[in-house]
Amino acid sequence: MPGRKISVSAKDVAARAGVSRAAVSRTFTPGASVSQETRSKVLEAAEALGYQVNHLARGLTSQKTGIVALIGADLATPYRSELIRVLTERLQASGRVAILINTDRSDSTVDVALQQAIRYRAEAAVVLSGMPERSISELCHRNGLRLVLINRDDAHTGSVQIRLNDAEAARVALDSFLRAGCRRLALASSQAGTPSLLDRENGFLAEAEKRGLPVLCERLGPTSYESGLALGERLLVRAERPDAVFCTTDLLACGVMDAARHRFALSIPDDLSVIGFDDIEQASWNAYELTTFRQPVEEIGAAAVDWLSDRDAADGSRIIHLTAPMSWRKSVRGGNGK
Amino acid sequence: MPGRKISVSAKDVAARAGVSRAAVSRTFTPGASVSQETRSKVLEAAEALGYQVNHLARGLTSQKTGIVALIGADLATPYRSELIRVLTERLQASGRVAILINTDRSDSTVDVALQQAIRYRAEAAVVLSGMPERSISELCHRNGLRLVLINRDDAHTGSVQIRLNDAEAARVALDSFLRAGCRRLALASSQAGTPSLLDRENGFLAEAEKRGLPVLCERLGPTSYESGLALGERLLVRAERPDAVFCTTDLLACGVMDAARHRFALSIPDDLSVIGFDDIEQASWNAYELTTFRQPVEEIGAAAVDWLSDRDAADGSRIIHLTAPMSWRKSVRGGNGK
DNA sequence: TTGTAGGCGTTATCAT
DNA sequence: ATGATAACGCCTACAA
């Protein structure tokens, strides 16, 4: 027999307490009818034996496992890890558990992660990066797996999208540069090409074009500090050196700032104004004091968990729009924009 | 009946394929004997229906859920999130899944997290911060939950501790300062008082005392950048200003460096040498170039997962010692220590 | 209030 | 190779 009994079960407790298994079950089911006496007998036996209800077996009958999968790549990134912190906290507060699926390795795409989530009968999956194939999302639907898509496109049935005002924020960034007296505009982004990155890029570019302003535009590598460094180099060697750079991400912005200061001995914001996006912790560090847009992580977490708790929302898709407020610090010439 | 059937089961597949449930089970059990014909019938039906094996039910009989709990606070911290990234990746590579339990909120201690892990019949729990009560670790043992304690004290049966050479590293730090010609030594730490922090503090202090050197010593708040900032203020206002600070954590070190530069206009390493611990990503950023000790996260992950795969190790406790190599950068006067 | 019985989706055992 | 049958640990009618 593979794996003899390894943990204590309700049966053991029932035996020790001298009651039926059902009595044990009832004792641990909120709002069931048990007499005070048996209840305490059961509790005592459970305590002595170290019994914990098996949620897996419970989920088998009740069809509610309480498991929610968090799926994404670059889990150690400041913004991503912050989101994970918030989500786990709120999920737990609502009586659920998070399973975390890392899709960094090339052999583990979002699709296989979703299949894994189904195998563990997760009630929902929160997709933090990458995009599920259309076909796989049908699979999810058929298995009762609800989808929360954070900052990605293309909702399917039984899913929510949570989106930010990326394009508008980009326009605000442009406007801030202009009011600060900057004229040689630049845009720095990665090549990731995710929906939110694209929206920020296009929002900035479109607004500049509308005003007839040229923008020096570079896209490079993954969304990382190193890319920002390289981006800074490329942008700042130009003869016509930019005096303002909108970075689609704070990580990129930190890299650009460091390139400006340490490779070109430029001063920020006097020689160069910088605006980022995300408001990662480092953006507020004294070394950066980066003006940026704050990802409303708490609101995102709340929205996701609220939607999960809303049984009626299970079919049909929804889009929730949240806004990323500007966080003024010191990387833009001329103060707080007022 | 609460919750009608929500996902497709082996029964459904069996019905559609015209075979028994057992045949379906065998098809999805590696190394079971099924004829090529039934196998393909099953596979086809499974594909059409979108069937995924239910790992929860599987774990019920096999006693192996494949679930490992990651338990900790400050999940969004650079070092912590990096560790989580590595662990999830390696756990997945070994065919397991991580459930992530956040103990930030005061009502969710390590103990309740462990109980949660037991309820989900996790095979093991990796404790990243905090310490389980003695009594609860007995509970874990009784429920077959193995414990991996990273950088904490006090192993119990059925658990591994993974420890670093914290004290030795601290001695190396002291030595480096001395060779750089620093004489006014300081130590900056948080009040967290975790085993590894304590070892670093005591290692530094003990070695200094051995050599008859006084050390200015400050401990403050949680282990964060802000604490580092405050620590820097306190240390550097002194009349006898330190010319070297050993910070027990990189996050503290970044704060101290920023305080030195931005509040006291000091230059690093000319006016002040700094050494940290962890080698978080930011330590390598141009703004810091911090000399520090690298947490061997990959090795930690590997050790943890290897131990989990070693069935013989299930009883009896072990301590695994790993070393944190020094990472020379530019925050110590006089170069690379050679 | 309590116990009995059946079912949840699997896997393991035992015949066939 | 295949199918019936009995667990696994729990929940929930249903009957007592």
XYZ file of C-alpha atoms (C1' of nucleotides) in Angstrom:
708
model
C 0.000 0.000 0.000
C 1.580 3.234 -1.145
C 1.725 5.840 1.584
C 0.207 4.583 4.790
C -1.902 7.027 6.650
C 0.026 10.119 7.281
C -2.329 12.594 8.843
C -5.095 12.443 11.394
C -8.621 12.256 10.009
C -12.151 12.871 11.221
C -12.520 9.152 11.680
C -9.730 9.119 14.242
C -11.311 11.982 16.103
C -14.716 10.315 16.041
C -13.264 7.127 17.447
C -11.507 8.891 20.254
C -14.475 11.074 21.115
C -16.870 8.142 20.949
C -19.161 9.784 18.411
C -19.902 9.357 14.729
C -17.846 10.867 11.950
C -20.772 13.063 11.079
C -20.634 14.659 14.491
C -17.039 15.601 13.880
C -17.898 17.031 10.515
C -20.690 19.072 12.007
C -18.498 20.426 14.737
C -16.250 21.960 12.135
C -19.035 23.170 9.876
C -20.146 26.670 10.852
C -23.858 26.751 11.533
C -24.500 23.045 11.947
C -26.482 21.644 14.806
C -24.416 19.906 17.437
C -25.071 19.697 21.117
C -22.700 21.543 23.358
C -21.666 18.287 24.896
C -20.634 16.346 21.801
C -19.116 19.473 20.441
C -16.746 19.769 23.331
C -15.990 16.070 23.291
C -15.068 16.360 19.637
C -13.030 19.508 20.156
C -11.112 17.888 22.938
C -10.328 14.789 20.918
C -9.357 16.917 17.911
C -7.046 18.992 20.066
C -5.423 15.927 21.569
C -4.906 14.306 18.208
C -3.920 17.453 16.360
C -6.725 17.199 13.850
C -7.116 19.718 11.031
C -9.965 19.532 8.539
C -8.806 18.369 5.128
C -9.739 21.192 2.776
C -8.921 19.103 -0.242
C -11.439 16.423 0.633
C -13.912 19.088 1.633
C -13.536 20.734 -1.754
C -14.260 17.418 -3.371
C -17.848 17.410 -2.214
C -18.582 21.070 -1.859
C -17.020 21.988 -5.213
C -15.387 24.965 -3.531
C -11.714 24.504 -2.970
C -10.921 28.038 -1.918
C -7.872 27.905 -4.144
C -6.974 30.793 -6.410
C -4.005 30.617 -8.739
C -1.671 33.561 -9.244
C 0.072 33.222 -12.574
C 2.913 35.306 -13.867
C 6.530 35.862 -14.837
C 9.144 38.149 -13.304
C 7.729 37.471 -9.874
C 10.639 39.149 -8.107
C 10.107 42.468 -9.808
C 9.066 45.280 -7.438
C 5.659 45.920 -8.943
C 4.861 42.276 -9.483
C 5.884 41.227 -5.990
C 3.892 44.040 -4.463
C 0.829 42.890 -6.348
C 1.393 39.370 -5.110
C 1.663 40.628 -1.564
C -1.644 42.440 -1.824
C -3.430 39.595 -3.558
C -2.326 36.928 -1.101
C -3.317 39.118 1.786
C -6.791 39.865 0.463
C -7.367 36.331 -0.715
C -6.539 35.025 2.720
C -8.765 37.602 4.366
C -11.625 36.242 2.277
C -10.893 32.688 3.374
C -9.040 31.564 0.283
C -5.503 30.421 -0.484
C -3.208 31.438 -3.285
C -1.176 29.011 -5.301
C 1.625 30.745 -7.112
C 2.629 29.621 -10.571
C 5.815 30.973 -12.040
C 5.942 31.169 -15.819
C 9.508 32.386 -16.149
C 10.798 29.212 -17.728
C 10.058 28.953 -21.379
C 8.485 25.532 -21.008
C 5.875 26.840 -18.628
C 3.635 29.228 -20.460
C 0.464 30.786 -19.188
C -1.449 28.002 -20.873
C 0.227 25.189 -18.993
C -0.069 27.234 -15.822
C -3.811 27.458 -16.363
C -4.029 23.732 -16.891
C -2.206 23.274 -13.625
C -4.704 25.587 -11.971
C -7.531 23.457 -13.313
C -5.914 20.275 -12.047
C -5.909 21.755 -8.586
C -9.490 22.826 -9.146
C -8.725 26.443 -8.445
C -11.820 28.601 -8.383
C -10.064 31.307 -10.299
C -6.762 32.297 -11.813
C -5.287 35.762 -11.734
C -3.116 36.320 -14.768
C -0.376 38.839 -14.034
C 1.547 38.549 -17.264
C 1.351 36.814 -20.589
C -1.894 36.042 -22.348
C -3.900 32.820 -22.443
C -4.697 31.364 -25.826
C -8.272 31.681 -26.884
C -8.693 27.901 -26.877
C -7.353 27.497 -23.369
C -9.718 30.074 -22.011
C -12.563 27.962 -23.309
C -11.045 25.070 -21.389
C -11.031 27.197 -18.259
C -14.637 28.098 -18.719
C -15.644 24.517 -19.122
C -13.878 23.618 -15.897
C -15.366 26.415 -13.912
C -12.127 28.352 -13.639
C -12.779 32.062 -13.605
C -10.164 34.398 -14.984
C -8.906 37.713 -13.710
C -6.755 39.452 -16.281
C -4.672 42.285 -14.920
C -3.641 44.819 -17.492
C -4.131 42.596 -20.450
C -6.405 42.576 -23.458
C -9.147 40.510 -24.799
C -11.571 39.289 -22.161
C -13.371 35.977 -22.512
C -16.533 34.807 -20.900
C -16.286 34.253 -17.179
C -13.446 36.713 -16.806
C -12.700 40.220 -15.643
C -10.155 42.555 -16.983
C -8.687 45.139 -14.702
C -7.317 48.055 -16.673
C -5.666 51.376 -15.931
C -5.880 54.741 -17.594
C -2.504 54.206 -19.225
C -3.021 56.359 -22.278
C -4.400 59.235 -20.279
C -1.518 59.061 -17.828
C 0.882 59.251 -20.740
C -0.864 62.389 -21.937
C -0.552 63.892 -18.488
C 3.133 63.065 -18.525
C 3.577 64.855 -21.808
C 1.705 67.832 -20.546
C 3.842 67.968 -17.416
C 7.015 68.006 -19.482
C 5.682 70.809 -21.605
C 4.685 72.912 -18.633
C 8.129 72.341 -17.181
C 9.498 73.950 -20.312
C 10.938 70.806 -21.827
C 10.965 70.653 -25.605
C 13.184 67.804 -26.700
C 10.945 64.889 -25.803
C 11.844 61.231 -25.645
C 10.069 57.972 -24.950
C 11.794 54.945 -23.467
C 10.169 51.560 -23.373
C 10.969 47.875 -23.455
C 10.144 45.514 -26.264
C 7.715 43.551 -24.141
C 4.774 45.055 -25.983
C 2.175 44.285 -23.341
C -1.179 46.036 -23.639
C -0.461 48.524 -20.874
C 2.993 49.342 -22.182
C 1.571 49.839 -25.628
C -1.147 52.101 -24.330
C 1.385 54.239 -22.519
C 3.603 54.455 -25.568
C 0.809 55.243 -27.947
C -0.848 57.679 -25.594
C 2.367 59.666 -25.355
C 3.137 59.516 -29.056
C -0.379 60.343 -30.167
C -0.619 63.360 -27.934
C 2.771 64.619 -29.101
C 1.754 64.224 -32.697
C -1.470 66.039 -32.047
C 0.586 68.951 -30.851
C 3.055 68.642 -33.660
C 5.947 67.733 -31.387
C 8.614 65.257 -32.444
C 9.507 62.468 -30.024
C 12.740 60.550 -29.876
C 11.640 56.983 -29.373
C 13.591 53.919 -28.228
C 12.472 50.432 -27.313
C 14.877 47.878 -25.953
C 15.005 44.455 -24.345
C 12.932 43.279 -21.412
C 11.353 45.576 -18.874
C 14.279 45.899 -16.473
C 16.725 48.292 -14.862
C 19.447 47.163 -17.256
C 17.293 47.978 -20.238
C 16.771 51.420 -18.739
C 20.498 51.899 -18.457
C 21.005 50.956 -22.092
C 18.059 53.073 -23.147
C 19.574 56.028 -21.322
C 22.862 55.561 -23.152
C 21.185 55.445 -26.534
C 19.030 58.441 -25.906
C 21.643 60.661 -24.323
C 24.511 60.233 -26.758
C 22.438 61.983 -29.389
C 23.659 65.340 -30.571
C 20.221 66.748 -29.994
C 20.071 65.447 -26.426
C 16.541 65.068 -24.990
C 15.587 67.165 -21.992
C 12.644 64.962 -21.004
C 12.097 61.194 -21.054
C 8.872 59.376 -20.373
C 9.674 55.831 -19.286
C 6.865 53.326 -19.494
C 8.030 51.723 -16.274
C 9.815 52.833 -13.103
C 12.445 50.168 -13.489
C 13.342 51.625 -16.861
C 13.231 55.110 -15.381
C 15.717 54.221 -12.640
C 18.071 52.898 -15.275
C 17.680 56.001 -17.423
C 18.305 58.256 -14.439
C 21.423 56.370 -13.475
C 22.713 56.483 -17.031
C 22.116 60.221 -17.116
C 23.886 60.856 -13.847
C 26.657 58.351 -13.847
C 27.520 58.035 -17.528
C 26.747 61.559 -18.688
C 27.140 63.529 -15.474
C 23.757 65.080 -16.058
C 21.704 66.534 -13.266
C 18.064 65.669 -12.742
C 15.793 67.537 -13.178
C 17.953 70.450 -14.302
C 19.389 68.813 -17.402
C 16.836 66.094 -17.806
C 13.298 65.534 -16.608
C 12.079 61.968 -16.115
C 8.657 60.467 -15.510
C 8.013 56.802 -14.872
C 5.085 54.495 -14.243
C 4.235 52.073 -11.398
C 5.503 53.901 -8.333
C 7.645 51.047 -7.135
C 9.253 51.489 -3.765
C 12.578 52.547 -5.211
C 10.919 55.469 -6.971
C 10.570 57.133 -3.596
C 14.125 56.453 -2.509
C 16.302 59.526 -2.055
C 18.544 58.450 -4.897
C 15.655 58.760 -7.352
C 12.738 60.835 -6.079
C 11.005 59.880 -9.270
C 7.802 61.523 -10.416
C 5.560 58.709 -11.570
C 2.084 57.225 -11.705
C 1.021 55.044 -8.824
C -0.250 51.557 -9.595
C -3.340 51.279 -7.401
C -2.342 47.848 -6.147
C -4.689 47.830 -3.188
C -7.590 48.757 -5.416
C -6.607 46.136 -7.938
C -6.504 43.495 -5.222
C -9.826 44.615 -3.825
C -11.472 44.623 -7.231
C -10.203 41.167 -8.033
C -11.333 39.620 -4.777
C -14.669 41.399 -4.839
C -15.336 40.041 -8.270
C -14.473 36.562 -7.117
C -16.962 36.856 -4.303
C -19.671 37.912 -6.693
C -21.246 34.706 -7.867
C -23.451 36.463 -10.361
C -20.424 37.739 -12.201
C -19.330 34.197 -12.991
C -20.711 34.338 -16.484
C -20.318 37.200 -18.840
C -17.182 39.291 -18.938
C -16.415 42.603 -17.379
C -13.878 45.347 -17.560
C -12.980 47.311 -14.487
C -11.251 50.618 -15.010
C -9.002 51.977 -12.315
C -6.907 55.080 -12.335
C -3.229 55.536 -11.619
C -2.822 58.914 -9.905
C 0.290 60.946 -10.493
C 2.810 60.973 -7.712
C 4.813 64.182 -7.857
C 8.366 64.042 -6.697
C 11.505 65.734 -7.917
C 12.463 64.351 -11.279
C 10.599 66.951 -13.280
C 11.771 70.518 -13.551
C 9.664 73.157 -11.894
C 8.085 71.442 -8.947
C 4.696 69.944 -8.415
C 2.935 70.848 -11.621
C 0.543 73.302 -10.035
C -27.251 19.805 -3.493
C -24.854 22.681 -3.151
C -22.806 23.362 -6.235
C -23.774 21.168 -9.120
C -21.018 19.626 -11.094
C -18.696 22.260 -12.300
C -15.800 20.509 -13.943
C -15.403 17.520 -16.202
C -14.468 14.262 -14.496
C -12.986 10.923 -15.430
C -16.475 9.495 -15.384
C -17.532 11.817 -18.171
C -14.530 10.860 -20.227
C -15.119 7.165 -19.603
C -18.728 7.481 -20.725
C -17.813 9.288 -23.891
C -14.968 6.935 -24.732
C -17.052 3.888 -23.928
C -14.580 2.504 -21.415
C -14.393 2.186 -17.640
C -13.224 4.910 -15.298
C -10.246 2.757 -14.472
C -9.123 2.905 -18.078
C -9.183 6.671 -17.935
C -7.208 6.677 -14.735
C -4.613 4.387 -16.225
C -4.262 6.495 -19.298
C -3.173 9.391 -17.143
C -0.971 7.370 -14.819
C 2.582 7.158 -16.148
C 3.672 3.570 -16.504
C 0.286 1.873 -16.329
C -0.751 -0.774 -18.787
C -3.301 0.351 -21.326
C -3.698 -0.806 -24.871
C -2.833 1.676 -27.557
C -6.412 1.573 -28.720
C -8.229 2.427 -25.508
C -5.549 4.929 -24.731
C -6.236 6.902 -27.850
C -9.984 6.609 -27.382
C -9.586 8.036 -23.904
C -7.240 10.761 -25.025
C -9.611 11.807 -27.731
C -12.585 11.974 -25.413
C -10.529 13.855 -22.826
C -9.439 16.364 -25.412
C -12.955 16.905 -26.663
C -14.338 17.350 -23.180
C -11.426 19.365 -21.821
C -10.635 16.932 -19.067
C -7.860 17.591 -16.556
C -6.981 15.128 -13.812
C -8.141 16.290 -10.413
C -4.994 16.484 -8.317
C -6.982 17.036 -5.184
C -8.826 13.756 -5.496
C -5.632 12.058 -6.539
C -3.915 13.294 -3.412
C -6.741 11.867 -1.374
C -5.795 8.315 -2.166
C -2.117 8.607 -2.906
C -1.366 10.738 0.161
C 0.842 12.907 -2.028
C -0.685 16.233 -2.858
C 2.372 17.805 -4.407
C 1.603 20.959 -2.482
C 4.303 22.879 -0.661
C 3.506 25.941 1.398
C 5.697 29.035 1.324
C 5.179 31.002 4.501
C 6.461 34.452 5.260
C 6.032 38.161 5.833
C 7.337 41.103 3.822
C 6.782 39.171 0.634
C 7.403 42.189 -1.561
C 10.859 42.796 -0.216
C 13.633 42.298 -2.804
C 15.354 39.402 -1.088
C 12.151 37.695 -0.061
C 10.545 37.963 -3.476
C 13.666 36.661 -5.133
C 13.615 33.650 -2.865
C 9.991 33.060 -3.719
C 10.779 33.243 -7.399
C 13.490 30.623 -7.065
C 11.445 28.337 -4.861
C 8.356 28.358 -7.055
C 10.474 27.682 -10.090
C 12.304 24.738 -8.573
C 9.200 23.351 -6.925
C 7.402 23.368 -10.248
C 10.365 21.753 -11.973
C 10.072 18.908 -9.487
C 6.368 18.485 -10.224
C 5.047 20.312 -7.183
C 2.995 23.425 -6.599
C 3.565 26.248 -4.176
C 0.866 27.777 -2.083
C 1.884 31.146 -0.754
C 0.833 32.200 2.720
C 1.331 35.794 3.726
C 1.835 36.420 7.421
C 1.987 40.204 7.293
C -1.260 40.753 9.109
C -0.974 40.426 12.828
C -3.821 37.928 12.999
C -2.034 35.515 10.719
C 1.063 34.273 12.434
C 3.346 31.536 11.297
C 1.381 29.153 13.476
C -1.944 29.746 11.804
C -0.190 29.635 8.454
C 1.138 26.207 9.303
C -2.307 25.051 10.292
C -3.547 26.277 6.947
C -0.777 24.309 5.268
C -1.906 21.207 7.116
C -5.505 21.738 6.088
C -4.406 21.738 2.485
C -2.324 18.653 3.227
C 0.855 20.284 2.043
C 3.786 17.893 1.997
C 6.045 20.537 3.411
C 6.179 24.138 4.489
C 9.057 26.485 3.857
C 9.234 29.085 6.601
C 10.794 32.302 5.319
C 10.246 34.451 8.367
C 8.969 34.200 11.887
C 9.312 31.111 14.006
C 6.822 28.332 14.660
C 5.958 27.587 18.264
C 7.381 24.391 19.598
C 3.887 22.973 20.090
C 2.811 23.683 16.555
C 5.810 21.964 15.099
C 4.717 18.830 16.915
C 1.362 19.261 15.210
C 3.115 19.475 11.865
C 5.035 16.333 12.536
C 1.919 14.467 13.464
C 0.277 15.494 10.216
C 3.215 14.594 8.060
C 4.110 18.177 7.248
C 7.833 18.548 6.826
C 9.447 21.848 7.681
C 12.128 23.797 5.902
C 13.400 26.643 8.033
C 15.387 29.245 6.168
C 17.741 31.222 8.327
C 15.991 30.482 11.557
C 16.896 28.703 14.743
C 15.815 25.695 16.556
C 15.146 22.737 14.323
C 12.550 20.149 15.222
C 12.175 16.617 14.048
C 11.249 16.234 10.410
C 12.751 19.576 9.493
C 15.775 21.100 7.847
C 17.385 24.330 8.674
C 19.228 26.165 5.979
C 21.779 28.502 7.450
C 24.397 30.911 6.195
C 27.832 31.826 7.466
C 26.481 35.073 8.862
C 28.961 35.529 11.671
C 31.915 34.778 9.478
C 30.719 37.191 6.821
C 30.472 39.881 9.470
C 34.073 39.227 10.447
C 35.129 39.525 6.828
C 33.277 42.824 6.631
C 35.145 44.120 9.640
C 38.416 43.002 8.195
C 37.660 44.718 4.903
C 36.974 47.988 6.664
C 40.209 47.739 8.550
C 42.237 47.021 5.450
C 40.583 49.992 3.781
C 42.010 52.086 6.566
C 38.735 52.775 8.318
C 38.925 53.206 12.072
C 35.647 54.656 13.283
C 33.424 51.617 12.931
C 29.665 51.464 13.142
C 27.015 48.792 12.982
C 23.490 49.429 11.713
C 20.710 46.927 12.166
C 16.981 46.691 12.606
C 15.195 45.588 15.726
C 13.837 42.469 14.080
C 16.283 40.307 15.973
C 16.047 37.300 13.675
C 18.710 34.627 14.050
C 20.636 35.656 10.959
C 20.540 39.341 11.866
C 21.719 38.523 15.344
C 24.562 36.396 14.025
C 25.710 39.191 11.766
C 25.530 41.730 14.560
C 27.298 39.548 17.072
C 29.894 38.361 14.609
C 30.858 41.944 13.860
C 30.803 43.070 17.470
C 32.700 40.075 18.779
C 35.460 40.422 16.243
C 35.785 44.135 16.952
C 36.011 43.485 20.640
C 38.618 40.817 20.064
C 40.701 43.437 18.368
C 39.963 46.044 20.975
C 38.062 48.289 18.570
C 35.019 50.285 19.683
C 31.893 50.084 17.529
C 29.138 52.626 17.328
C 26.005 50.543 17.336
C 22.433 51.424 16.394
C 19.330 49.288 16.017
C 16.087 50.715 14.753
C 12.637 49.694 13.549
C 11.847 47.061 10.952
C 14.279 45.911 8.301
C 13.532 48.502 5.636
C 14.965 51.303 3.556
C 13.331 53.865 5.817
C 14.989 52.396 8.857
C 18.290 52.660 7.013
C 17.645 56.314 6.363
C 16.928 56.951 10.025
C 19.891 54.859 11.081
C 22.114 56.897 8.802
C 20.881 60.121 10.376
C 21.542 58.897 13.873
C 24.975 57.576 13.098
C 26.213 60.486 11.053
C 25.180 63.393 13.246
C 27.681 62.211 15.844
C 30.627 64.452 16.494
C 32.897 61.468 16.056
C 31.394 60.548 12.696
C 31.918 56.911 11.617
C 33.937 56.240 8.487
C 32.576 52.700 8.026
C 29.156 51.152 8.566
C 28.279 47.511 8.384
C 24.565 47.167 7.662
C 22.999 43.821 8.406
C 20.850 44.116 5.299
C 21.126 45.755 1.879
C 17.860 47.578 2.340
C 19.301 49.229 5.434
C 22.520 49.904 3.577
C 20.732 51.713 0.752
C 19.027 53.901 3.319
C 22.274 54.628 5.102
C 23.987 55.502 1.834
C 21.213 57.844 0.834
C 21.263 59.509 4.218
C 25.012 59.993 3.935
C 24.831 61.478 0.467
C 21.633 63.436 0.523
C 21.430 64.605 4.140
C 25.112 64.968 4.925
C 26.607 65.508 1.473
C 29.102 62.762 2.160
C 30.834 60.896 -0.585
C 30.994 57.117 -0.687
C 33.463 55.510 -0.277
C 35.743 58.505 0.302
C 34.024 59.781 3.417
C 32.177 56.651 4.361
C 32.551 52.974 3.549
C 29.458 50.772 3.587
C 28.947 47.033 3.466
C 25.582 45.325 3.307
C 24.165 41.821 3.207
C 21.829 40.016 0.754
C 22.961 41.372 -2.593
C 19.521 42.489 -3.630
C 19.170 43.741 -7.162
C 19.364 47.380 -6.136
C 22.779 46.818 -4.590
C 24.177 46.547 -8.096
C 22.412 49.625 -9.389
C 24.678 52.488 -10.394
C 23.262 54.660 -7.650
C 24.601 52.291 -5.002
C 27.308 49.919 -6.254
C 27.166 48.365 -2.834
C 29.746 45.905 -1.612
C 27.791 43.133 0.046
C 27.393 39.425 0.649
C 25.366 37.474 -1.848
C 22.486 35.371 -0.574
C 22.906 32.096 -2.433
C 19.242 31.955 -3.364
C 19.624 29.363 -6.080
C 21.546 27.115 -3.745
C 18.970 27.628 -1.021
C 16.196 26.670 -3.396
C 18.084 23.653 -4.623
C 18.874 22.492 -1.102
C 15.269 22.860 -0.006
C 13.830 20.949 -2.950
C 16.488 18.259 -2.809
C 15.695 17.671 0.824
C 12.011 17.408 0.008
C 12.747 14.770 -2.573
C 14.748 12.764 -0.096
C 12.236 10.531 1.597
C 14.771 9.201 4.060
C 15.288 12.647 5.449
C 11.679 12.831 6.537
C 12.500 11.957 10.111
C 15.336 13.408 12.079
C 16.441 16.971 11.626
C 19.267 18.435 9.630
C 21.169 21.621 9.251
C 22.511 22.643 5.884
C 25.220 25.275 5.868
C 25.628 27.478 2.831
C 28.006 30.338 2.316
C 27.301 33.877 1.233
C 30.255 34.987 -0.896
C 31.363 38.592 -0.827
C 30.430 40.688 -3.797
C 32.929 43.501 -4.192
C 31.667 46.711 -5.632
C 32.500 50.320 -4.907
C 31.171 51.231 -1.495
C 34.378 50.398 0.338
C 37.457 52.528 0.082
C 40.428 51.070 -1.729
C 38.952 48.717 -4.254
C 38.500 45.018 -4.288
C 40.144 43.987 -1.080
C 43.034 42.224 -2.707
C -29.487 16.125 18.134
C -27.551 12.027 16.303
C -26.080 8.200 13.386
C -26.388 5.789 8.818
C -25.718 5.801 3.971
C -24.425 7.603 -0.327
C -21.587 10.380 -3.124
C -17.525 13.595 -4.558
C -13.149 12.121 -8.244
C -9.345 9.422 -7.791
C -6.290 5.360 -7.383
C -5.225 0.490 -5.967
C -6.553 -4.271 -5.729
C -8.392 -8.078 -7.527
C -10.585 -10.844 -10.658
C -11.392 -11.761 -15.371
C -5.482 -5.373 -20.822
C -9.729 -4.457 -18.663
C -13.534 -3.708 -15.470
C -15.693 -4.029 -10.922
C -14.982 -2.807 -6.197
C -13.127 -0.806 -2.277
C -10.830 2.681 -0.211
C -9.306 7.931 0.600
C -11.575 11.986 3.946
C -15.152 14.654 3.832
C -20.145 16.480 3.415
C -25.117 16.098 3.431
C -29.506 14.237 3.015
C -32.344 11.146 5.454
C -34.009 8.577 8.989
C -34.092 7.737 13.884
